[in-house]
Protein backbone atom coordinates (compact mmCIF):
# COMPACT_ATOMS: atom_id res chain seq x y z
CA UNK A 1 0.00 0.00 0.00
CA UNK A 2 2.85 2.37 0.77
CA UNK A 3 4.23 1.75 -2.72
CA UNK A 4 0.87 2.32 -4.38
CA UNK A 5 0.21 5.54 -2.45
CA UNK A 6 3.27 7.19 -4.00
CA UNK A 7 3.06 5.58 -7.42
CA UNK A 8 5.90 3.09 -6.97
CA UNK A 9 6.14 0.25 -9.42
CA UNK A 10 8.15 -2.76 -8.24
CA UNK A 11 7.37 -5.06 -11.17
CA UNK A 12 10.37 -4.26 -13.36
CA UNK A 13 14.03 -3.29 -13.41
CA UNK A 14 13.26 0.42 -13.78
CA UNK A 15 11.15 0.62 -10.64
CA UNK A 16 11.05 4.15 -9.26
CA UNK A 17 9.30 6.30 -6.71
CA UNK A 18 7.98 9.36 -8.53
CA UNK A 19 6.56 12.78 -7.75
CA UNK A 20 6.37 16.01 -9.74
CA UNK A 21 10.01 16.93 -9.02
CA UNK A 22 11.95 13.75 -8.44
CA UNK A 23 12.42 10.07 -9.23
CA UNK A 24 13.84 7.61 -6.70
CA UNK A 25 15.25 4.45 -8.24
CA UNK A 26 14.31 1.54 -5.99
CA UNK A 27 17.46 -0.37 -6.95
CA UNK A 28 19.75 2.37 -5.64
CA UNK A 29 18.36 2.80 -2.14
CA UNK A 30 20.05 3.32 1.20
CA UNK A 31 17.36 2.43 3.74
CA UNK A 32 17.73 3.40 7.40
CA UNK A 33 15.53 1.37 9.74
CA UNK A 34 15.33 3.71 12.75
CA UNK A 35 14.67 2.15 16.18
CA UNK A 36 14.76 -1.20 14.46
CA UNK A 37 14.30 -3.48 17.45
CA UNK A 38 15.26 -7.00 16.34
CA UNK A 39 15.68 -5.73 12.79
CA UNK A 40 12.65 -7.42 11.24
CA UNK A 41 12.03 -4.56 8.78
CA UNK A 42 15.68 -4.54 7.75
CA UNK A 43 15.76 -8.32 7.33
CA UNK A 44 12.60 -8.33 5.21
CA UNK A 45 13.90 -5.57 2.96
CA UNK A 46 17.17 -7.40 2.44
CA UNK A 47 15.41 -10.73 1.82
CA UNK A 48 13.10 -9.15 -0.78
CA UNK A 49 15.91 -7.23 -2.47
CA UNK A 50 16.43 -8.07 -6.13
CA UNK A 51 19.70 -9.57 -7.33
CA UNK A 52 22.11 -7.07 -8.80
CA UNK A 53 20.70 -4.01 -7.05
CA UNK A 54 22.85 -1.34 -5.42
CA UNK A 55 20.67 -1.25 -2.30
CA UNK A 56 22.05 -1.17 1.24
CA UNK A 57 20.21 -1.44 4.58
CA UNK A 58 21.15 0.03 7.96
CA UNK A 59 19.34 -0.75 11.23
CA UNK A 60 19.79 1.54 14.25
CA UNK A 61 18.65 0.77 17.79
CA UNK A 62 19.90 0.88 21.39
CA UNK A 63 20.05 -2.91 21.64
CA UNK A 64 23.53 -4.40 21.90
CA UNK A 65 24.92 -5.73 18.64
CA UNK A 66 25.27 -9.33 19.82
CA UNK A 67 21.49 -9.53 20.38
CA UNK A 68 20.73 -8.75 16.72
CA UNK A 69 20.65 -11.76 14.36
CA UNK A 70 22.29 -10.95 11.03
CA UNK A 71 21.36 -13.91 8.94
CA UNK A 72 19.80 -12.49 5.76
CA UNK A 73 21.79 -11.02 2.88
CA UNK A 74 24.59 -10.04 5.25
CA UNK A 75 26.59 -8.21 2.61
CA UNK A 76 23.89 -5.57 2.34
CA UNK A 77 22.87 -5.22 5.99
CA UNK A 78 24.57 -3.38 8.84
CA UNK A 79 23.55 -2.63 12.44
CA UNK A 80 24.49 0.32 14.67
CA UNK A 81 23.90 0.24 18.43
CA UNK A 82 23.08 3.88 19.17
CA UNK A 83 20.79 6.18 21.17
CA UNK A 84 19.04 8.25 18.49
CA UNK A 85 18.07 10.89 21.06
CA UNK A 86 21.75 11.84 21.47
CA UNK A 87 22.53 15.15 19.75
CA UNK A 88 25.73 13.70 18.26
CA UNK A 89 23.63 11.31 16.18
CA UNK A 90 22.71 14.02 13.68
CA UNK A 91 26.33 14.47 12.59
CA UNK A 92 26.99 10.72 12.56
CA UNK A 93 23.91 9.92 10.48
CA UNK A 94 24.65 12.82 8.12
CA UNK A 95 28.16 11.48 7.50
CA UNK A 96 26.85 7.96 6.86
CA UNK A 97 24.15 9.21 4.48
CA UNK A 98 26.60 11.39 2.52
CA UNK A 99 28.95 8.45 2.11
CA UNK A 100 26.10 6.29 0.81
CA UNK A 101 24.93 9.09 -1.50
CA UNK A 102 28.41 9.23 -3.05
CA UNK A 103 27.94 5.54 -3.89
CA UNK A 104 24.88 6.41 -5.96
CA UNK A 105 22.22 5.54 -3.41
CA UNK A 106 19.18 7.58 -2.36
CA UNK A 107 18.44 7.58 1.37
CA UNK A 108 15.00 6.66 2.71
CA UNK A 109 14.35 6.77 6.46
CA UNK A 110 11.89 4.22 7.86
CA UNK A 111 10.43 4.25 11.38
CA UNK A 112 7.88 1.52 12.10
CA UNK A 113 5.77 1.91 15.25
CA UNK A 114 8.02 4.45 16.93
CA UNK A 115 7.03 5.27 20.50
CA UNK A 116 6.40 8.79 21.75
CA UNK A 117 9.02 11.38 20.85
CA UNK A 118 10.93 8.88 18.72
CA UNK A 119 8.50 9.69 15.89
CA UNK A 120 9.24 13.38 16.34
CA UNK A 121 12.95 12.56 16.33
CA UNK A 122 12.65 10.68 13.05
CA UNK A 123 11.22 13.84 11.48
CA UNK A 124 14.14 15.82 12.96
CA UNK A 125 16.52 13.57 11.04
CA UNK A 126 14.43 13.94 7.88
CA UNK A 127 14.48 17.71 8.27
CA UNK A 128 18.09 18.26 9.31
CA UNK A 129 19.88 15.77 7.06
CA UNK A 130 19.19 17.17 3.60
CA UNK A 131 20.39 14.03 1.80
CA UNK A 132 17.57 11.95 3.33
CA UNK A 133 15.06 12.13 0.48
CA UNK A 134 12.22 9.93 1.69
CA UNK A 135 10.44 9.17 4.97
CA UNK A 136 8.09 6.32 5.91
CA UNK A 137 6.84 6.75 9.48
CA UNK A 138 4.31 4.78 11.50
CA UNK A 139 3.82 6.22 15.01
CA UNK A 140 2.88 4.15 18.04
CA UNK A 141 2.04 5.64 21.43
CA UNK A 142 1.89 9.35 22.31
CA UNK A 143 4.71 11.13 24.16
CA UNK A 144 4.49 11.38 27.95
CA UNK A 145 2.38 14.25 29.31
CA UNK A 146 5.42 16.27 30.39
CA UNK A 147 6.91 15.81 26.90
CA UNK A 148 3.69 16.91 25.21
CA UNK A 149 3.92 20.30 26.92
CA UNK A 150 7.12 21.03 25.04
CA UNK A 151 5.54 20.39 21.65
CA UNK A 152 4.30 23.29 19.55
CA UNK A 153 1.01 22.58 17.84
CA UNK A 154 -0.05 19.38 19.57
CA UNK A 155 -2.55 19.01 22.38
CA UNK A 156 -4.62 16.00 23.37
CA UNK A 157 -8.36 16.33 23.03
CA UNK A 158 -11.66 14.54 23.51
CA UNK A 159 -13.67 13.02 20.67
CA UNK A 160 -16.89 14.84 19.87
CA UNK A 161 -18.56 11.48 19.45
CA UNK A 162 -18.64 9.92 22.91
CA UNK A 163 -18.65 6.46 21.37
CA UNK A 164 -15.20 6.93 19.84
CA UNK A 165 -12.24 5.57 21.76
CA UNK A 166 -10.33 8.50 23.30
CA UNK A 167 -6.94 6.80 23.06
CA UNK A 168 -7.40 6.03 19.38
CA UNK A 169 -8.75 9.54 18.73
CA UNK A 170 -5.59 11.08 20.19
CA UNK A 171 -3.39 8.60 18.36
CA UNK A 172 -4.71 9.85 15.02
CA UNK A 173 -4.51 13.43 16.26
CA UNK A 174 -0.82 12.74 17.00
CA UNK A 175 -0.46 11.26 13.51
CA UNK A 176 -1.97 14.42 12.00
CA UNK A 177 0.50 16.54 13.98
CA UNK A 178 3.43 14.46 12.69
CA UNK A 179 2.15 14.77 9.12
CA UNK A 180 2.02 18.54 9.64
CA UNK A 181 5.62 18.53 10.82
CA UNK A 182 6.68 16.67 7.70
CA UNK A 183 4.81 19.17 5.55
CA UNK A 184 6.73 21.95 7.26
CA UNK A 185 3.76 23.41 9.17
CA UNK A 186 5.67 23.24 12.44
CA UNK A 187 9.32 23.05 11.44
CA UNK A 188 9.71 24.62 8.01
CA UNK A 189 10.73 21.99 5.47
CA UNK A 190 11.05 21.61 1.71
CA UNK A 191 8.82 18.61 1.07
CA UNK A 192 6.94 18.12 -2.18
CA UNK A 193 4.73 15.12 -1.45
CA UNK A 194 3.29 14.05 1.92
CA UNK A 195 0.63 11.40 2.51
CA UNK A 196 -1.09 10.07 5.62
CA UNK A 197 -3.15 6.92 5.35
CA UNK A 198 -4.27 3.92 7.38
CA UNK A 199 -2.94 0.49 6.55
CA UNK A 200 -5.75 -1.97 7.20
CA UNK A 201 -3.37 -4.91 6.84
CA UNK A 202 -1.65 -4.02 10.12
CA UNK A 203 -2.85 -6.16 13.01
CA UNK A 204 -3.53 -3.09 15.14
CA UNK A 205 -5.87 -0.12 15.15
CA UNK A 206 -2.81 2.14 15.41
CA UNK A 207 -2.14 1.79 11.73
CA UNK A 208 -1.29 5.30 10.52
CA UNK A 209 1.54 5.64 8.01
CA UNK A 210 3.06 8.97 6.98
CA UNK A 211 5.05 9.09 3.76
CA UNK A 212 7.08 12.13 2.71
CA UNK A 213 9.34 12.84 -0.28
CA UNK A 214 11.65 15.85 -0.56
CA UNK A 215 12.11 17.93 -3.66
XYZ file of C-alpha atoms in Angstrom:
215
model
C 0.000 0.000 0.000
C 2.851 2.374 0.770
C 4.228 1.751 -2.718
C 0.870 2.317 -4.379
C 0.208 5.539 -2.453
C 3.265 7.190 -4.004
C 3.064 5.584 -7.420
C 5.895 3.093 -6.965
C 6.145 0.250 -9.420
C 8.147 -2.761 -8.243
C 7.367 -5.056 -11.173
C 10.375 -4.262 -13.359
C 14.026 -3.290 -13.406
C 13.265 0.421 -13.783
C 11.149 0.622 -10.640
C 11.055 4.150 -9.258
C 9.301 6.304 -6.712
C 7.976 9.364 -8.533
C 6.562 12.781 -7.750
C 6.375 16.007 -9.744
C 10.005 16.930 -9.023
C 11.945 13.746 -8.444
C 12.418 10.066 -9.233
C 13.840 7.611 -6.700
C 15.252 4.452 -8.242
C 14.308 1.536 -5.993
C 17.456 -0.369 -6.948
C 19.751 2.369 -5.643
C 18.360 2.800 -2.139
C 20.050 3.325 1.200
C 17.359 2.431 3.735
C 17.731 3.398 7.402
C 15.526 1.373 9.742
C 15.334 3.710 12.753
C 14.667 2.152 16.179
C 14.763 -1.204 14.455
C 14.297 -3.484 17.448
C 15.258 -7.001 16.341
C 15.683 -5.734 12.793
C 12.647 -7.425 11.235
C 12.025 -4.563 8.775
C 15.683 -4.537 7.750
C 15.762 -8.316 7.327
C 12.596 -8.334 5.215
C 13.900 -5.570 2.959
C 17.172 -7.403 2.441
C 15.406 -10.728 1.817
C 13.102 -9.150 -0.777
C 15.906 -7.228 -2.469
C 16.429 -8.071 -6.129
C 19.696 -9.569 -7.333
C 22.115 -7.066 -8.803
C 20.697 -4.014 -7.048
C 22.854 -1.343 -5.420
C 20.674 -1.249 -2.299
C 22.052 -1.168 1.245
C 20.210 -1.438 4.580
C 21.145 0.031 7.961
C 19.336 -0.754 11.230
C 19.788 1.544 14.247
C 18.647 0.774 17.790
C 19.898 0.876 21.388
C 20.050 -2.911 21.641
C 23.533 -4.398 21.902
C 24.923 -5.727 18.641
C 25.270 -9.333 19.819
C 21.487 -9.535 20.380
C 20.726 -8.753 16.723
C 20.651 -11.761 14.359
C 22.291 -10.951 11.030
C 21.364 -13.913 8.937
C 19.798 -12.493 5.765
C 21.787 -11.022 2.879
C 24.589 -10.043 5.248
C 26.589 -8.213 2.613
C 23.890 -5.565 2.342
C 22.873 -5.222 5.995
C 24.568 -3.375 8.839
C 23.551 -2.628 12.437
C 24.494 0.319 14.669
C 23.899 0.240 18.431
C 23.078 3.883 19.171
C 20.786 6.176 21.169
C 19.045 8.248 18.489
C 18.072 10.895 21.062
C 21.749 11.844 21.473
C 22.534 15.147 19.748
C 25.726 13.702 18.263
C 23.630 11.306 16.178
C 22.706 14.016 13.679
C 26.329 14.466 12.589
C 26.993 10.717 12.556
C 23.912 9.918 10.481
C 24.646 12.818 8.120
C 28.164 11.485 7.498
C 26.852 7.964 6.858
C 24.151 9.208 4.482
C 26.597 11.389 2.520
C 28.954 8.449 2.106
C 26.096 6.295 0.808
C 24.932 9.089 -1.499
C 28.412 9.231 -3.049
C 27.940 5.542 -3.887
C 24.884 6.406 -5.959
C 22.223 5.541 -3.405
C 19.177 7.584 -2.358
C 18.440 7.577 1.366
C 15.003 6.664 2.709
C 14.350 6.774 6.459
C 11.890 4.223 7.861
C 10.426 4.247 11.377
C 7.882 1.525 12.099
C 5.768 1.914 15.253
C 8.017 4.452 16.926
C 7.026 5.269 20.504
C 6.403 8.792 21.754
C 9.025 11.381 20.846
C 10.935 8.877 18.722
C 8.502 9.685 15.892
C 9.241 13.384 16.340
C 12.951 12.557 16.335
C 12.651 10.682 13.049
C 11.220 13.837 11.482
C 14.136 15.825 12.964
C 16.523 13.575 11.036
C 14.432 13.937 7.876
C 14.479 17.706 8.272
C 18.093 18.258 9.307
C 19.880 15.768 7.055
C 19.194 17.166 3.596
C 20.394 14.034 1.795
C 17.574 11.946 3.327
C 15.056 12.132 0.481
C 12.217 9.929 1.691
C 10.444 9.170 4.975
C 8.086 6.323 5.911
C 6.842 6.751 9.477
C 4.314 4.781 11.502
C 3.818 6.219 15.015
C 2.880 4.147 18.036
C 2.038 5.644 21.428
C 1.892 9.345 22.309
C 4.706 11.129 24.157
C 4.489 11.376 27.947
C 2.384 14.247 29.315
C 5.422 16.269 30.385
C 6.906 15.812 26.896
C 3.686 16.907 25.207
C 3.916 20.297 26.924
C 7.117 21.031 25.043
C 5.541 20.395 21.646
C 4.298 23.290 19.553
C 1.014 22.576 17.840
C -0.049 19.379 19.567
C -2.553 19.006 22.381
C -4.615 16.000 23.366
C -8.362 16.334 23.026
C -11.661 14.536 23.507
C -13.669 13.015 20.671
C -16.892 14.837 19.866
C -18.563 11.485 19.447
C -18.641 9.924 22.908
C -18.655 6.455 21.371
C -15.201 6.935 19.840
C -12.240 5.572 21.760
C -10.326 8.499 23.299
C -6.942 6.799 23.062
C -7.399 6.028 19.384
C -8.746 9.538 18.735
C -5.595 11.082 20.187
C -3.393 8.603 18.357
C -4.713 9.854 15.016
C -4.505 13.435 16.261
C -0.816 12.739 17.004
C -0.457 11.261 13.514
C -1.971 14.424 12.000
C 0.505 16.536 13.975
C 3.426 14.461 12.693
C 2.146 14.768 9.121
C 2.024 18.539 9.640
C 5.619 18.526 10.819
C 6.682 16.667 7.705
C 4.814 19.170 5.551
C 6.726 21.955 7.257
C 3.761 23.412 9.166
C 5.674 23.240 12.441
C 9.322 23.049 11.440
C 9.710 24.621 8.010
C 10.730 21.991 5.466
C 11.054 21.610 1.713
C 8.816 18.612 1.066
C 6.942 18.118 -2.176
C 4.731 15.116 -1.452
C 3.293 14.046 1.923
C 0.627 11.396 2.511
C -1.094 10.065 5.621
C -3.146 6.924 5.349
C -4.274 3.918 7.381
C -2.935 0.491 6.553
C -5.753 -1.971 7.202
C -3.366 -4.908 6.838
C -1.652 -4.018 10.119
C -2.848 -6.160 13.008
C -3.530 -3.094 15.141
C -5.873 -0.120 15.146
C -2.813 2.143 15.415
C -2.136 1.790 11.734
C -1.285 5.303 10.525
C 1.536 5.641 8.006
C 3.062 8.968 6.978
C 5.052 9.093 3.757
C 7.085 12.132 2.705
C 9.339 12.837 -0.284
C 11.654 15.849 -0.564
C 12.109 17.934 -3.664
